[in-house]
Coordinates of C-alpha atoms in Angstrom, one line a residue:
M182 CA -14.2 -6.4 -8.9
A183 CA -10.8 -5.1 -9.8
P184 CA -10.7 -6.4 -13.4
D185 CA -14.1 -4.7 -14.1
V186 CA -12.8 -1.4 -12.7
L187 CA -9.6 -1.4 -14.7
R188 CA -11.5 -2.3 -17.9
W189 CA -14.0 0.5 -17.2
L190 CA -11.2 3.0 -16.6
A191 CA -9.5 2.1 -19.9
G192 CA -12.7 1.6 -21.8
N193 CA -14.3 4.9 -20.8
S194 CA -11.1 7.0 -21.4
T195 CA -11.6 9.5 -24.1
K196 CA -8.5 11.7 -23.9
R197 CA -6.1 10.6 -21.2
L198 CA -5.2 7.5 -19.1
D199 CA -2.3 7.6 -16.6
I200 CA -1.1 4.5 -14.8
I201 CA 1.4 3.8 -12.1
A202 CA 2.5 0.2 -11.9
Q203 CA 5.0 -1.9 -10.0
Y204 CA 5.1 -4.5 -12.7
W205 CA 3.2 -6.1 -15.6
Q206 CA 1.9 -9.7 -15.9
L207 CA -1.5 -9.2 -17.3
L208 CA -0.8 -11.8 -19.9
S209 CA -0.3 -15.4 -18.6
Q210 CA 2.8 -17.3 -19.5
P211 CA 2.1 -21.1 -19.0
N212 CA 4.6 -22.0 -21.7
D213 CA 7.5 -20.0 -20.4
P214 CA 9.8 -22.2 -18.1
R215 CA 10.9 -19.0 -16.3
S216 CA 7.3 -18.1 -15.3
G217 CA 5.4 -19.0 -12.1
D218 CA 2.6 -20.0 -14.5
Y219 CA 4.7 -22.6 -16.2
G220 CA 3.3 -26.1 -16.7
Y221 CA -0.4 -25.4 -16.1
S222 CA -2.8 -26.6 -18.8
K223 CA -5.1 -24.4 -20.8
L224 CA -8.0 -25.7 -18.7
D225 CA -6.1 -24.8 -15.6
M226 CA -5.5 -21.3 -16.8
E227 CA -9.2 -20.9 -17.7
R228 CA -10.1 -22.1 -14.2
F229 CA -7.7 -19.7 -12.6
G230 CA -9.3 -16.8 -14.5
A231 CA -6.2 -15.8 -16.6
N232 CA -8.4 -14.3 -19.3
E233 CA -9.3 -11.4 -16.9
G234 CA -5.8 -10.1 -17.3
F235 CA -5.9 -10.5 -21.1
Q236 CA -9.2 -8.5 -21.2
V237 CA -7.7 -5.6 -19.2
F238 CA -4.6 -5.6 -21.5
K239 CA -6.9 -5.6 -24.5
S240 CA -9.0 -2.7 -23.1
M241 CA -5.7 -0.7 -22.8
E242 CA -4.8 -1.6 -26.4
N243 CA -8.2 -0.5 -27.6
A244 CA -7.8 2.8 -25.7
A245 CA -4.4 3.4 -27.3
D246 CA -5.9 2.6 -30.8
R247 CA -8.7 5.2 -30.1
N248 CA -5.8 7.7 -29.8
V249 CA -6.2 8.1 -26.0
N250 CA -3.0 9.6 -24.6
I251 CA -1.6 7.0 -22.2
R252 CA 1.2 7.5 -19.8
I253 CA 2.7 4.6 -17.9
L254 CA 5.1 5.1 -15.0
Q255 CA 6.6 1.9 -13.6
H256 CA 9.2 0.1 -11.7
S257 CA 11.6 -2.0 -13.7
G258 CA 9.2 -4.9 -13.3
V259 CA 9.8 -8.5 -12.2
Y260 CA 11.3 -11.6 -13.7
P261 CA 10.7 -12.8 -16.4
D262 CA 8.5 -10.2 -18.0
Y263 CA 9.9 -6.9 -16.7
T264 CA 8.4 -4.1 -18.8
K265 CA 7.6 -6.3 -21.9
E266 CA 3.8 -5.6 -21.8
S267 CA 4.1 -1.8 -21.4
S268 CA 6.6 -1.8 -24.3
I269 CA 4.2 -3.7 -26.4
L270 CA 1.5 -1.1 -25.7
A271 CA 4.0 1.8 -26.6
S272 CA 5.4 0.1 -29.7
G273 CA 4.3 2.0 -32.8
R274 CA 2.0 4.2 -30.8
P275 CA 3.3 7.8 -30.3
N276 CA 0.3 8.5 -28.0
V277 CA 1.6 5.9 -25.5
K278 CA 4.6 6.8 -23.3
N279 CA 6.2 4.6 -20.7
V280 CA 8.8 5.6 -18.2
T281 CA 10.8 3.4 -15.7
L282 CA 11.7 5.0 -12.4
L283 CA 14.3 3.3 -10.2
F284 CA 13.9 4.3 -6.6
K285 CA 17.1 2.7 -5.5
D286 CA 18.9 5.5 -7.5
W287 CA 17.3 8.1 -5.3
W288 CA 16.8 6.4 -1.9
G289 CA 19.3 3.6 -2.0
S290 CA 16.5 1.0 -2.1
G291 CA 12.8 0.8 -2.7
I292 CA 10.5 0.6 -5.7
V293 CA 7.5 2.2 -7.3
H294 CA 4.9 0.3 -5.4
T295 CA 1.9 2.5 -6.0
K296 CA -1.1 1.0 -7.9
V297 CA -3.1 3.9 -9.4
W298 CA -5.1 4.5 -12.6
I299 CA -6.4 7.9 -13.5
S300 CA -8.9 8.3 -16.4
D301 CA -9.6 11.6 -18.1
R302 CA -8.5 13.4 -14.9
K303 CA -11.7 12.6 -13.1
D304 CA -11.9 8.8 -12.4
I305 CA -9.4 7.1 -10.2
Y306 CA -8.5 3.7 -8.8
I307 CA -6.3 3.5 -5.7
G308 CA -5.6 0.1 -4.1
S309 CA -3.6 -3.0 -3.7
A310 CA -4.2 -4.7 -7.0
N311 CA -1.2 -5.0 -9.4
N312 CA -1.3 -5.1 -13.2
D313 CA -1.2 -8.9 -13.0
W314 CA -3.8 -11.4 -14.0
K315 CA -3.2 -13.3 -10.8
S316 CA -3.8 -10.2 -8.8
L317 CA -7.2 -9.9 -10.5
T318 CA -8.3 -13.5 -9.8
Q319 CA -6.1 -15.4 -7.4
V320 CA -5.2 -12.7 -4.8
K321 CA -7.5 -10.9 -2.3
E322 CA -7.3 -7.2 -3.0
V323 CA -8.9 -4.0 -1.7
G324 CA -9.1 -0.7 -3.5
I325 CA -11.4 2.3 -4.0
Y326 CA -12.9 3.5 -7.4
L327 CA -13.7 7.2 -7.4
V328 CA -15.9 8.3 -10.3
G329 CA -16.3 11.9 -11.3
C330 CA -13.9 13.4 -8.8
P331 CA -11.7 15.9 -10.7
R332 CA -10.6 17.7 -7.5
I333 CA -9.1 14.5 -6.1
A334 CA -7.7 13.4 -9.5
E335 CA -6.0 16.8 -9.8
K336 CA -3.9 16.1 -6.7
V337 CA -3.2 12.5 -7.6
E338 CA -1.9 13.9 -10.9
I339 CA 0.5 16.2 -9.1
Y340 CA 2.0 13.2 -7.4
Y341 CA 2.1 11.3 -10.7
D342 CA 3.9 14.3 -12.4
N343 CA 6.4 14.4 -9.5
L344 CA 7.3 10.8 -10.1
W345 CA 7.5 11.4 -13.9
K346 CA 9.8 14.4 -13.2
L347 CA 12.1 12.2 -11.1
A348 CA 12.5 9.7 -13.9
S349 CA 13.8 12.5 -16.1
L350 CA 16.5 13.8 -13.6
N351 CA 20.0 12.6 -13.0
S352 CA 19.7 11.2 -9.5
S353 CA 23.5 11.5 -8.9
Q354 CA 23.1 15.3 -9.0
Y355 CA 20.2 15.4 -6.6
T356 CA 21.0 12.9 -3.8
K357 CA 23.1 12.9 -0.6
T358 CA 24.1 10.3 1.9
V359 CA 23.2 11.6 5.4
W360 CA 23.0 10.6 9.0
D361 CA 19.3 10.2 9.6
M362 CA 18.9 11.5 13.1
Q363 CA 15.3 10.2 13.4
W364 CA 16.1 6.6 12.4
Q365 CA 19.7 6.5 13.4
V366 CA 21.2 5.2 10.2
N367 CA 23.3 6.4 7.3
R368 CA 21.2 6.5 4.1
Q369 CA 20.7 8.1 0.7
V370 CA 18.0 10.6 0.2
P371 CA 17.1 13.4 -2.3
C372 CA 19.1 16.5 -1.5
W373 CA 15.9 18.5 -0.8
S374 CA 14.9 16.0 1.9
N375 CA 14.2 17.4 5.4
F376 CA 16.6 14.7 6.6
V377 CA 19.3 16.8 5.1
S378 CA 20.5 19.7 7.3
L379 CA 19.1 23.1 6.2
K380 CA 22.5 24.4 5.2
E381 CA 23.2 21.5 2.9
R382 CA 19.6 21.1 1.5
C383 CA 19.1 21.9 -2.2
R384 CA 16.1 23.5 -3.9
S385 CA 13.5 20.9 -4.8
P386 CA 12.6 20.6 -8.4
L387 CA 9.2 19.5 -7.2
P388 CA 6.3 21.4 -5.5
S389 CA 7.3 22.2 -2.0
Y390 CA 6.2 20.6 1.2
V391 CA 5.2 22.6 4.4
K392 CA 8.4 24.0 5.8
V393 CA 9.1 23.8 9.5
P394 CA 12.3 25.5 10.7
H395 CA 14.7 24.0 13.1
V396 CA 13.4 20.5 12.6
M397 CA 15.2 17.5 11.1
G398 CA 12.8 15.1 9.4
Y399 CA 9.1 15.4 8.7
P400 CA 7.0 16.4 11.7
T401 CA 3.3 15.6 12.0
L402 CA 1.0 18.1 10.4
S403 CA -1.7 19.4 12.8
D404 CA -4.1 20.3 9.9
P405 CA -3.3 18.2 6.8
H406 CA -5.3 19.1 3.7
M407 CA -8.8 17.6 3.5
F408 CA -11.4 17.5 0.7
H409 CA -14.8 18.5 2.1
M410 CA -17.1 16.9 -0.4
P411 CA -20.0 14.4 -0.8
I412 CA -19.1 10.9 -2.0
K413 CA -22.1 8.9 -3.1
T414 CA -22.0 5.1 -2.7
P415 CA -24.7 3.6 -4.9
G416 CA -26.6 0.7 -3.6
Y417 CA -25.6 1.3 0.0
S418 CA -28.1 2.3 2.7
N419 CA -25.7 4.6 4.5
S420 CA -25.0 6.6 1.3
S421 CA -25.8 10.3 1.4
L422 CA -24.8 13.6 -0.2
H423 CA -23.6 15.1 3.1
H424 CA -20.1 16.6 2.9
H425 CA -17.5 14.5 4.8
S426 CA -13.7 15.0 5.1
S427 CA -11.5 12.9 2.8
Y428 CA -7.8 13.0 2.2
L429 CA -4.8 11.7 0.2
S430 CA -1.5 10.7 1.7
F431 CA 1.8 10.0 0.0
A432 CA 5.2 8.2 0.4
P433 CA 8.0 8.8 0.7
P434 CA 7.7 12.1 2.5
E435 CA 10.1 13.9 0.0
L436 CA 7.3 13.5 -2.6
S437 CA 4.6 15.1 -0.5
F438 CA 3.5 18.5 -1.5
G439 CA 1.4 21.4 -0.2
K440 CA -0.2 20.4 3.1
F441 CA -0.8 16.8 2.2
Q442 CA 0.4 14.4 4.9
S443 CA 2.9 11.6 4.6
D444 CA 1.5 8.1 4.3
E445 CA 2.9 7.1 7.7
Q446 CA 1.0 10.0 9.4
A447 CA -2.2 9.0 7.7
W448 CA -2.0 5.5 9.1
L449 CA -1.1 6.8 12.5
D450 CA -4.0 9.3 12.5
T451 CA -6.4 6.5 11.4
I452 CA -5.2 4.4 14.4
K453 CA -5.7 7.4 16.7
S454 CA -9.1 8.2 15.3
V455 CA -10.8 5.3 17.1
G456 CA -13.2 6.2 19.8
S457 CA -13.0 5.2 23.5
G458 CA -14.1 1.6 23.8
K459 CA -14.6 1.2 20.1
T460 CA -12.8 -1.1 17.6
L461 CA -10.0 -0.5 15.2
R462 CA -9.6 -2.9 12.3
M463 CA -6.3 -3.2 10.3
N464 CA -5.5 -5.5 7.4
T465 CA -2.1 -5.9 5.7
M466 CA -0.1 -8.5 3.8
D467 CA 3.2 -7.8 5.6
W468 CA 3.8 -6.4 9.1
L469 CA 7.3 -5.8 10.4
G470 CA 8.6 -3.5 13.1
Q471 CA 11.8 -2.7 11.1
S472 CA 13.1 -2.1 7.6
Q473 CA 13.2 -5.0 5.2
Y474 CA 15.5 -3.9 2.3
T475 CA 17.9 -1.3 3.6
K476 CA 21.7 -1.9 4.1
E477 CA 21.4 -0.8 7.7
T478 CA 18.4 -2.2 9.6
V479 CA 16.0 0.5 10.9
F480 CA 13.9 -0.2 14.0
W481 CA 10.4 1.0 13.4
P482 CA 8.0 1.1 16.4
S483 CA 5.6 3.8 15.0
L484 CA 2.5 1.8 14.4
S485 CA 3.0 -0.6 17.3
S486 CA 3.5 2.3 19.7
A487 CA 0.4 4.0 18.5
I488 CA -1.7 0.9 19.0
S489 CA -0.3 0.2 22.5
E490 CA -0.1 3.7 23.8
V491 CA -3.1 5.5 22.4
V492 CA -5.6 2.8 21.5
V493 CA -5.2 0.1 24.2
F494 CA -4.1 2.1 27.2
S495 CA -5.6 5.6 26.7
K496 CA -8.9 4.8 25.0
G497 CA -9.6 1.2 26.1
A498 CA -10.3 0.2 22.5
T499 CA -10.1 -3.1 20.8
V500 CA -7.5 -3.6 18.0
K501 CA -8.1 -6.3 15.5
L502 CA -5.1 -6.9 13.2
L503 CA -5.3 -9.3 10.3
V504 CA -1.9 -10.3 8.6
A505 CA -1.5 -12.5 5.6
Y506 CA 0.2 -15.9 6.0
W507 CA 1.4 -17.0 2.6
G508 CA 4.1 -18.6 0.6
H509 CA 6.5 -15.7 1.1
F510 CA 5.7 -14.9 4.7
I511 CA 8.5 -12.9 6.5
N512 CA 9.6 -15.1 9.4
S513 CA 10.4 -12.1 11.7
T514 CA 6.8 -11.0 11.5
D515 CA 5.7 -13.6 14.1
L516 CA 8.0 -12.2 16.8
Y517 CA 6.9 -8.6 16.2
L518 CA 3.2 -9.6 16.4
K519 CA 3.8 -11.6 19.6
S520 CA 5.5 -8.6 21.1
L521 CA 2.5 -6.5 20.2
L522 CA 0.2 -9.0 21.9
Y523 CA 2.3 -8.6 25.1
S524 CA 0.6 -5.3 25.5
N525 CA -2.4 -7.3 26.7
I526 CA -0.4 -8.7 29.6
I527 CA 0.9 -5.3 30.6
C528 CA -2.6 -3.8 30.2
A529 CA -4.1 -6.5 32.5
S530 CA -1.4 -6.0 35.1
V531 CA -1.1 -2.3 35.4
K532 CA -3.4 0.0 37.4
Y533 CA -3.2 3.8 37.7
K534 CA -5.0 5.4 40.6
D535 CA -7.5 2.5 40.7
K536 CA -8.2 2.9 37.0
S537 CA -7.8 -0.3 35.0
C538 CA -6.7 -0.8 31.4
D539 CA -9.6 -2.0 29.4
G540 CA -8.1 -2.2 25.9
K541 CA -7.0 -5.3 24.1
I542 CA -5.2 -6.4 20.9
E543 CA -6.3 -9.4 18.8
I544 CA -4.2 -10.7 15.9
K545 CA -4.9 -13.3 13.3
Y546 CA -3.2 -14.8 10.3
Y547 CA -5.3 -15.0 7.2
K548 CA -4.5 -18.2 5.3
V549 CA -6.0 -18.5 1.8
P550 CA -6.5 -22.2 0.9
G551 CA -3.6 -23.4 -1.2
F552 CA -1.2 -20.7 0.0
N553 CA 1.6 -23.3 0.5
M554 CA 1.1 -25.0 -2.9
T555 CA 2.0 -22.1 -5.2
G556 CA 4.5 -21.9 -8.0
P557 CA 5.1 -23.5 -11.4
A558 CA 3.5 -26.9 -12.0
L559 CA 6.7 -28.1 -13.7
V560 CA 10.4 -27.5 -13.0
N561 CA 12.9 -29.1 -15.4
G562 CA 10.2 -31.4 -16.6
T563 CA 9.3 -32.7 -13.2
K564 CA 5.9 -32.1 -11.5
T565 CA 6.2 -29.9 -8.4
G566 CA 2.9 -30.7 -6.7
N567 CA 1.9 -27.1 -6.9
I568 CA -1.7 -26.4 -7.6
Y569 CA -1.7 -22.7 -8.1
P570 CA 0.6 -20.3 -10.0
G571 CA 3.4 -18.5 -8.1
Y572 CA 2.8 -15.5 -5.9
T573 CA -0.9 -16.2 -5.5
R574 CA -3.4 -17.2 -2.7
V575 CA -2.7 -14.3 -0.4
N576 CA -4.7 -11.5 1.3
H577 CA -2.9 -8.6 -0.3
G578 CA -5.1 -5.7 0.9
K579 CA -3.7 -2.8 2.9
F580 CA -6.3 -0.8 4.9
A581 CA -7.4 0.3 8.3
V582 CA -10.8 1.4 9.6
S583 CA -11.9 2.8 12.9
D584 CA -15.4 3.6 14.0
V585 CA -15.3 6.9 12.1
R586 CA -12.5 6.8 9.6
A587 CA -11.5 4.5 6.6
H588 CA -8.0 4.3 5.1
I589 CA -7.2 2.4 1.9
G590 CA -3.6 2.2 0.8
T591 CA -1.0 0.6 -1.4
S592 CA 1.8 0.0 1.2
N593 CA 2.7 -2.9 3.4
L594 CA 3.2 -2.1 7.0
V595 CA 7.0 -2.1 6.9
W596 CA 9.3 0.9 7.3
D597 CA 10.6 0.8 3.7
Y598 CA 7.2 1.4 2.3
F599 CA 6.9 4.7 4.0
Y600 CA 10.4 6.1 3.6
T601 CA 12.0 4.6 0.4
T602 CA 9.1 3.4 -1.7
A603 CA 6.4 5.1 -3.7
G604 CA 3.0 4.7 -2.2
M605 CA -0.4 6.4 -1.9
S606 CA -3.5 6.2 0.2
F607 CA -7.1 7.5 0.2
G608 CA -9.0 8.0 3.4
T609 CA -12.3 9.4 4.4
Y610 CA -14.8 10.0 7.3
N611 CA -17.7 9.1 5.0
P612 CA -19.8 6.7 7.1
A613 CA -20.9 4.6 4.1
I614 CA -17.3 3.8 3.1
V615 CA -16.4 3.2 6.8
S616 CA -19.2 0.7 7.1
Q617 CA -18.3 -1.1 3.9
L618 CA -14.7 -1.5 4.9
Q619 CA -15.7 -2.8 8.4
E620 CA -17.9 -5.4 6.6
I621 CA -15.1 -6.5 4.4
F622 CA -12.8 -6.9 7.3
D623 CA -15.3 -8.7 9.5
A624 CA -16.1 -11.2 6.8
D625 CA -12.4 -12.2 6.6
W626 CA -11.9 -12.0 10.4
N627 CA -14.8 -14.3 11.1
S628 CA -14.0 -16.7 8.3
P629 CA -12.4 -20.2 8.9
Y630 CA -9.3 -19.0 7.1
A631 CA -8.4 -16.5 10.0
V632 CA -6.2 -18.2 12.6
P633 CA -5.3 -16.5 16.0
V634 CA -1.7 -15.6 16.5
E635 CA -0.5 -17.3 19.8
P636 CA 0.9 -14.9 22.4
L637 CA 4.2 -15.2 24.1
P638 CA 4.3 -17.4 27.2
F639 CA 2.6 -15.6 30.1
Q640 CA 4.7 -14.2 32.9
E641 CA 2.8 -12.5 35.7
I642 CA 3.6 -8.8 36.2
H643 CA 2.5 -6.6 39.1
S644 CA 2.7 -2.8 38.8
S645 CA 0.8 0.1 40.2
W646 CA 1.1 3.8 41.0

């Protein structure tokens, strides 16, 4: 469970604890009229599990009081708490430092969305869980807890230090507005970005990425860096000490370094890793074939194209996509999902030299009970009818798993999360982790809370070569 892992990371830290957070709401606020917790009783909060957040916060305070050096890198937070809790931790404790990094100053939009804890440069959590009591008890999350992995922790620390460095720089001296030839929009990027022409590009203050001449943008790496190491999964029958390839991926691409791949490529490579006739499983809170927060809308077919072209048509595989349906569902999502389902109609209607298309796409919405009854219990002294606090009752995990590869991330499947937002993923070919992630997905897919997405009305198509 996420609260146990976060308590362990803080509780077992002896020298150093580094945290990347989008926001802080570990401490419940049922008495604050501005809060989504407002109006719920003490018994309600106990039933919701609010104490789990308090215990995580307390474990961080205890670590700070043990003189553990704590660094907190964060977005500006969310209403009404913002960075209050991290400021409490840092107050009067010179061994605790917190820094706020505003991505909109660098990319024109976006946030620090990464959820990462690193303890003593060897134990790591990467996943979807926020530093929020509700995330620990009232939201479905998926993450990976790596213990005793200094080689992986070292690379995660480089990404962390890059974000820390950004927070210390004057963004106005290091950004340019350019015409993005790949995405066909004007947008702001760091001046060392590969989206800036080579003649106008500045020297990066961060470790360099693989340089490819005469290319605008970030091309796919044919041989991204892999860790070849055993990962033991205690208590699991498939666990072994055999060496399997594992990897890290990062967003946005301007923050990648060495030969580490961008997060978008890692998702695409996971999709393409599925074997012929096998099954690819994907889970996300948000799915959108475009940008969500940019001034100019970006059309983003990358994942949809990979699913349709490679998996369904080329490999005859089955794709199962599980998308959260919750109180803040993006309305445009439904049309993009229905357009993806249309691949099934094309697949069934097209033949090539007497070869049929055997792949298929299945999509379901996951509806956590009570998803449409979330928010404060009281507004202006009037009962709202809500039965759960705000921003809860949602399947928030972000992962994909084929028959051979598992990918666990922090990003929603929307363009912004890969090009203007801080995100990170861990992936592996370790069969025990692959099996575990398949089981997690199948339990949700086969549950009564998963509802099929209805396809567009059928129109018969005939095509052949």
